Amino acid sequence: MKQVKVLGSGCKNCETTARIITEQAQQLGVEIELEKVTDMAQIMGYGVMSTPGVVVDGQVVHAGGLPSAADVVKWLAA
């Protein structure tokens, strides 16, 4: 199971990012545990200054703007 965190304030882009990740995981048949992190101190602890940020298994893989579905597939397949 992959541990995925979406870092952000809960804005529209953050919600869309979480939805894209969930949809791609379902299509790939990959089990994920998705957590939304809204605490700015925690977000900055990852070194993310631009949201939404995405952390997969403890590693920051994305920061700022919406990720593409292809990017999400790469993160989940790794």
Tab-separated table of N, CA, C and O in Angstrom:
chain	number	residue	atom	x	y	z
A	1	MET	N	0.840	-1.176	0.000
A	1	MET	CA	0.000	0.000	0.000
A	1	MET	C	0.886	1.240	0.000
A	1	MET	O	1.817	1.349	0.774
A	2	LYS	N	0.557	2.163	-0.882
A	2	LYS	CA	1.310	3.414	-0.970
A	2	LYS	C	0.697	4.442	-0.023
A	2	LYS	O	-0.516	4.568	0.069
A	3	GLN	N	1.561	5.159	0.661
A	3	GLN	CA	1.144	6.255	1.536
A	3	GLN	C	1.254	7.550	0.727
A	3	GLN	O	2.344	7.913	0.285
A	4	VAL	N	0.137	8.223	0.505
A	4	VAL	CA	0.113	9.437	-0.306
A	4	VAL	C	-0.449	10.575	0.531
A	4	VAL	O	-1.482	10.432	1.183
A	5	LYS	N	0.250	11.705	0.491
A	5	LYS	CA	-0.225	12.902	1.192
A	5	LYS	C	-0.366	14.025	0.174
A	5	LYS	O	0.529	14.240	-0.646
A	6	VAL	N	-1.498	14.710	0.233
A	6	VAL	CA	-1.695	15.914	-0.564
A	6	VAL	C	-1.537	17.084	0.391
A	6	VAL	O	-2.261	17.202	1.378
A	7	LEU	N	-0.565	17.931	0.095
A	7	LEU	CA	-0.250	19.066	0.955
A	7	LEU	C	-0.889	20.323	0.391
A	7	LEU	O	-0.662	20.663	-0.766
A	8	GLY	N	-1.699	20.986	1.202
A	8	GLY	CA	-2.320	22.227	0.744
A	8	GLY	C	-3.420	22.677	1.670
A	8	GLY	O	-3.817	21.972	2.589
A	9	SER	N	-3.931	23.849	1.368
A	9	SER	CA	-4.916	24.502	2.236
A	9	SER	C	-6.316	23.930	2.098
A	9	SER	O	-7.207	24.296	2.853
A	10	GLY	N	-6.516	23.070	1.113
A	10	GLY	CA	-7.854	22.557	0.846
A	10	GLY	C	-8.521	23.305	-0.296
A	10	GLY	O	-9.728	23.217	-0.491
A	11	CYS	N	-7.723	24.021	-1.059
A	11	CYS	CA	-8.228	24.795	-2.188
A	11	CYS	C	-8.723	23.864	-3.305
A	11	CYS	O	-8.573	22.648	-3.230
A	12	LYS	N	-9.279	24.439	-4.341
A	12	LYS	CA	-9.821	23.654	-5.458
A	12	LYS	C	-8.735	22.779	-6.088
A	12	LYS	O	-8.980	21.613	-6.394
A	13	ASN	N	-7.544	23.328	-6.308
A	13	ASN	CA	-6.462	22.540	-6.910
A	13	ASN	C	-6.049	21.380	-6.015
A	13	ASN	O	-5.705	20.303	-6.505
A	14	CYS	N	-6.075	21.587	-4.701
A	14	CYS	CA	-5.728	20.512	-3.757
A	14	CYS	C	-6.758	19.387	-3.835
A	14	CYS	O	-6.413	18.207	-3.858
A	15	GLU	N	-8.035	19.760	-3.880
A	15	GLU	CA	-9.107	18.771	-3.976
A	15	GLU	C	-9.031	18.018	-5.307
A	15	GLU	O	-9.217	16.804	-5.360
A	16	THR	N	-8.745	18.744	-6.381
A	16	THR	CA	-8.618	18.121	-7.703
A	16	THR	C	-7.435	17.168	-7.736
A	16	THR	O	-7.522	16.072	-8.298
A	17	THR	N	-6.329	17.551	-7.120
A	17	THR	CA	-5.147	16.691	-7.051
A	17	THR	C	-5.481	15.389	-6.332
A	17	THR	O	-5.136	14.297	-6.816
A	18	ALA	N	-6.174	15.482	-5.213
A	18	ALA	CA	-6.570	14.287	-4.459
A	18	ALA	C	-7.473	13.397	-5.302
A	18	ALA	O	-7.331	12.162	-5.306
A	19	ARG	N	-8.383	14.010	-6.059
A	19	ARG	CA	-9.298	13.241	-6.914
A	19	ARG	C	-8.535	12.529	-8.033
A	19	ARG	O	-8.775	11.347	-8.304
A	20	ILE	N	-7.596	13.225	-8.669
A	20	ILE	CA	-6.795	12.622	-9.747
A	20	ILE	C	-6.023	11.420	-9.211
A	20	ILE	O	-5.984	10.357	-9.842
A	21	ILE	N	-5.417	11.573	-8.050
A	21	ILE	CA	-4.638	10.484	-7.458
A	21	ILE	C	-5.531	9.286	-7.150
A	21	ILE	O	-5.194	8.146	-7.465
A	22	THR	N	-6.693	9.545	-6.569
A	22	THR	CA	-7.626	8.473	-6.228
A	22	THR	C	-8.098	7.742	-7.485
A	22	THR	O	-8.124	6.503	-7.527
A	23	GLU	N	-8.449	8.499	-8.518
A	23	GLU	CA	-8.927	7.893	-9.765
A	23	GLU	C	-7.842	7.035	-10.422
A	23	GLU	O	-8.117	5.923	-10.877
A	24	GLN	N	-6.624	7.551	-10.466
A	24	GLN	CA	-5.538	6.806	-11.111
A	24	GLN	C	-5.197	5.546	-10.319
A	24	GLN	O	-4.913	4.501	-10.903
A	25	ALA	N	-5.233	5.632	-9.009
A	25	ALA	CA	-4.954	4.464	-8.173
A	25	ALA	C	-5.998	3.381	-8.429
A	25	ALA	O	-5.659	2.190	-8.556
A	26	GLN	N	-7.268	3.773	-8.545
A	26	GLN	CA	-8.330	2.807	-8.827
A	26	GLN	C	-8.134	2.155	-10.183
A	26	GLN	O	-8.285	0.942	-10.326
A	27	GLN	N	-7.773	2.955	-11.188
A	27	GLN	CA	-7.566	2.418	-12.535
A	27	GLN	C	-6.388	1.447	-12.578
A	27	GLN	O	-6.418	0.457	-13.304
A	28	LEU	N	-5.350	1.738	-11.788
A	28	LEU	CA	-4.164	0.877	-11.764
A	28	LEU	C	-4.332	-0.324	-10.837
A	28	LEU	O	-3.525	-1.251	-10.874
A	29	GLY	N	-5.332	-0.258	-9.977
A	29	GLY	CA	-5.518	-1.321	-8.994
A	29	GLY	C	-4.495	-1.247	-7.870
A	29	GLY	O	-4.144	-2.258	-7.267
A	30	VAL	N	-4.010	-0.025	-7.586
A	30	VAL	CA	-3.018	0.183	-6.538
A	30	VAL	C	-3.737	0.685	-5.289
A	30	VAL	O	-4.506	1.648	-5.349
A	31	GLU	N	-3.488	0.024	-4.161
A	31	GLU	CA	-4.072	0.478	-2.904
A	31	GLU	C	-3.261	1.647	-2.368
A	31	GLU	O	-2.030	1.591	-2.332
A	32	ILE	N	-3.974	2.699	-1.992
A	32	ILE	CA	-3.308	3.861	-1.401
A	32	ILE	C	-4.007	4.242	-0.104
A	32	ILE	O	-5.175	3.932	0.098
A	33	GLU	N	-3.244	4.901	0.742
A	33	GLU	CA	-3.807	5.561	1.918
A	33	GLU	C	-3.576	7.038	1.689
A	33	GLU	O	-2.430	7.506	1.690
A	34	LEU	N	-4.660	7.773	1.427
A	34	LEU	CA	-4.560	9.188	1.085
A	34	LEU	C	-4.843	10.053	2.305
A	34	LEU	O	-5.848	9.873	2.983
A	35	GLU	N	-3.923	10.962	2.571
A	35	GLU	CA	-4.077	11.892	3.689
A	35	GLU	C	-3.955	13.310	3.153
A	35	GLU	O	-3.077	13.606	2.344
A	36	LYS	N	-4.861	14.180	3.587
A	36	LYS	CA	-4.787	15.588	3.206
A	36	LYS	C	-4.166	16.355	4.369
A	36	LYS	O	-4.680	16.321	5.484
A	37	VAL	N	-3.058	17.016	4.102
A	37	VAL	CA	-2.335	17.771	5.129
A	37	VAL	C	-2.578	19.255	4.877
A	37	VAL	O	-2.184	19.775	3.837
A	38	THR	N	-3.230	19.920	5.833
A	38	THR	CA	-3.545	21.338	5.673
A	38	THR	C	-2.754	22.239	6.619
A	38	THR	O	-2.784	23.453	6.464
A	39	ASP	N	-2.055	21.649	7.572
A	39	ASP	CA	-1.273	22.428	8.530
A	39	ASP	C	-0.025	22.995	7.845
A	39	ASP	O	0.824	22.243	7.358
A	40	MET	N	0.080	24.324	7.821
A	40	MET	CA	1.187	24.969	7.097
A	40	MET	C	2.554	24.607	7.668
A	40	MET	O	3.525	24.488	6.917
A	41	ALA	N	2.653	24.403	8.959
A	41	ALA	CA	3.937	24.027	9.553
A	41	ALA	C	4.365	22.650	9.044
A	41	ALA	O	5.547	22.443	8.713
A	42	GLN	N	3.425	21.715	8.945
A	42	GLN	CA	3.750	20.386	8.407
A	42	GLN	C	4.137	20.482	6.932
A	42	GLN	O	5.079	19.831	6.487
A	43	ILE	N	3.391	21.283	6.179
A	43	ILE	CA	3.668	21.436	4.744
A	43	ILE	C	5.069	22.005	4.547
A	43	ILE	O	5.854	21.488	3.744
A	44	MET	N	5.410	23.034	5.301
A	44	MET	CA	6.734	23.642	5.183
A	44	MET	C	7.824	22.689	5.664
A	44	MET	O	8.957	22.756	5.203
A	45	GLY	N	7.465	21.782	6.565
A	45	GLY	CA	8.406	20.763	7.027
A	45	GLY	C	8.886	19.853	5.906
A	45	GLY	O	9.975	19.287	5.968
A	46	TYR	N	8.060	19.731	4.875
A	46	TYR	CA	8.452	18.956	3.696
A	46	TYR	C	9.235	19.811	2.701
A	46	TYR	O	9.680	19.312	1.665
A	47	GLY	N	9.369	21.094	2.980
A	47	GLY	CA	10.081	21.993	2.076
A	47	GLY	C	9.229	22.461	0.914
A	47	GLY	O	9.738	23.001	-0.057
A	48	VAL	N	7.922	22.261	1.007
A	48	VAL	CA	7.012	22.650	-0.063
A	48	VAL	C	6.563	24.088	0.179
A	48	VAL	O	5.991	24.400	1.213
A	49	MET	N	6.838	24.951	-0.784
A	49	MET	CA	6.466	26.356	-0.669
A	49	MET	C	5.291	26.703	-1.575
A	49	MET	O	4.687	27.750	-1.431
A	50	SER	N	4.991	25.837	-2.537
A	50	SER	CA	3.911	26.072	-3.485
A	50	SER	C	3.002	24.856	-3.479
A	50	SER	O	3.473	23.730	-3.661
A	51	THR	N	1.715	25.075	-3.252
A	51	THR	CA	0.778	23.959	-3.168
A	51	THR	C	-0.076	23.879	-4.424
A	51	THR	O	-0.179	24.861	-5.158
A	52	PRO	N	-0.672	22.754	-4.700
A	52	PRO	CA	-0.616	21.540	-3.891
A	52	PRO	C	0.712	20.812	-4.037
A	52	PRO	O	1.344	20.848	-5.080
A	53	GLY	N	1.082	20.168	-2.951
A	53	GLY	CA	2.251	19.307	-2.952
A	53	GLY	C	1.792	17.870	-2.803
A	53	GLY	O	0.711	17.610	-2.285
A	54	VAL	N	2.607	16.954	-3.282
A	54	VAL	CA	2.280	15.532	-3.164
A	54	VAL	C	3.493	14.803	-2.607
A	54	VAL	O	4.617	14.991	-3.088
A	55	VAL	N	3.247	13.977	-1.595
A	55	VAL	CA	4.279	13.154	-0.982
A	55	VAL	C	3.854	11.700	-1.140
A	55	VAL	O	2.736	11.327	-0.783
A	56	VAL	N	4.732	10.883	-1.724
A	56	VAL	CA	4.458	9.457	-1.889
A	56	VAL	C	5.512	8.682	-1.115
A	56	VAL	O	6.708	8.844	-1.372
A	57	ASP	N	5.060	7.875	-0.178
A	57	ASP	CA	5.951	7.065	0.664
A	57	ASP	C	7.083	7.898	1.266
A	57	ASP	O	8.252	7.507	1.259
A	58	GLY	N	6.720	9.102	1.753
A	58	GLY	CA	7.676	9.949	2.456
A	58	GLY	C	8.533	10.844	1.591
A	58	GLY	O	9.327	11.630	2.095
A	59	GLN	N	8.377	10.761	0.265
A	59	GLN	CA	9.201	11.562	-0.636
A	59	GLN	C	8.335	12.564	-1.399
A	59	GLN	O	7.316	12.195	-1.994
A	60	VAL	N	8.745	13.837	-1.402
A	60	VAL	CA	8.019	14.860	-2.148
A	60	VAL	C	8.230	14.598	-3.642
A	60	VAL	O	9.367	14.522	-4.112
A	61	VAL	N	7.118	14.431	-4.373
A	61	VAL	CA	7.206	14.159	-5.804
A	61	VAL	C	6.635	15.290	-6.652
A	61	VAL	O	6.828	15.309	-7.870
A	62	HIS	N	5.945	16.236	-5.990
A	62	HIS	CA	5.311	17.312	-6.758
A	62	HIS	C	5.055	18.508	-5.853
A	62	HIS	O	4.719	18.333	-4.685
A	63	ALA	N	5.187	19.707	-6.426
A	63	ALA	CA	4.826	20.925	-5.703
A	63	ALA	C	4.384	21.988	-6.701
A	63	ALA	O	5.059	22.236	-7.696
A	64	GLY	N	3.220	22.572	-6.444
A	64	GLY	CA	2.714	23.671	-7.260
A	64	GLY	C	1.973	23.223	-8.503
A	64	GLY	O	2.522	22.496	-9.320
A	65	GLY	N	0.729	23.619	-8.625
A	65	GLY	CA	-0.071	23.302	-9.800
A	65	GLY	C	-0.605	21.884	-9.770
A	65	GLY	O	-0.260	21.084	-8.904
A	66	LEU	N	-1.464	21.608	-10.746
A	66	LEU	CA	-2.064	20.280	-10.838
A	66	LEU	C	-1.102	19.296	-11.492
A	66	LEU	O	-0.517	19.603	-12.527
A	67	PRO	N	-0.958	18.120	-10.919
A	67	PRO	CA	-0.139	17.097	-11.583
A	67	PRO	C	-0.932	16.469	-12.727
A	67	PRO	O	-2.165	16.435	-12.703
A	68	SER	N	-0.225	15.986	-13.724
A	68	SER	CA	-0.907	15.286	-14.820
A	68	SER	C	-1.216	13.857	-14.394
A	68	SER	O	-0.574	13.313	-13.490
A	69	ALA	N	-2.190	13.256	-15.059
A	69	ALA	CA	-2.531	11.859	-14.777
A	69	ALA	C	-1.324	10.967	-15.050
A	69	ALA	O	-1.068	10.015	-14.311
A	70	ALA	N	-0.536	11.294	-16.068
A	70	ALA	CA	0.656	10.501	-16.402
A	70	ALA	C	1.683	10.558	-15.271
A	70	ALA	O	2.318	9.549	-14.952
A	71	ASP	N	1.841	11.731	-14.665
A	71	ASP	CA	2.760	11.859	-13.527
A	71	ASP	C	2.301	10.981	-12.373
A	71	ASP	O	3.095	10.286	-11.746
A	72	VAL	N	0.999	11.019	-12.087
A	72	VAL	CA	0.445	10.233	-10.982
A	72	VAL	C	0.674	8.753	-11.227
A	72	VAL	O	1.061	8.015	-10.314
A	73	VAL	N	0.484	8.314	-12.459
A	73	VAL	CA	0.707	6.899	-12.796
A	73	VAL	C	2.155	6.519	-12.507
A	73	VAL	O	2.421	5.463	-11.929
A	74	LYS	N	3.103	7.376	-12.876
A	74	LYS	CA	4.533	7.098	-12.612
A	74	LYS	C	4.791	6.968	-11.118
A	74	LYS	O	5.507	6.082	-10.689
A	75	TRP	N	4.211	7.869	-10.316
A	75	TRP	CA	4.437	7.831	-8.868
A	75	TRP	C	3.869	6.557	-8.260
A	75	TRP	O	4.501	5.955	-7.402
A	76	LEU	N	2.697	6.169	-8.705
A	76	LEU	CA	2.027	5.012	-8.116
A	76	LEU	C	2.620	3.691	-8.591
A	76	LEU	O	2.565	2.694	-7.886
A	77	ALA	N	3.173	3.693	-9.792
A	77	ALA	CA	3.740	2.472	-10.353
A	77	ALA	C	5.149	2.197	-9.828
A	77	ALA	O	5.626	1.067	-9.866
A	78	ALA	N	5.812	3.244	-9.327
A	78	ALA	CA	7.208	3.092	-8.864
A	78	ALA	C	7.284	2.235	-7.621
A	78	ALA	O	6.406	2.179	-6.801
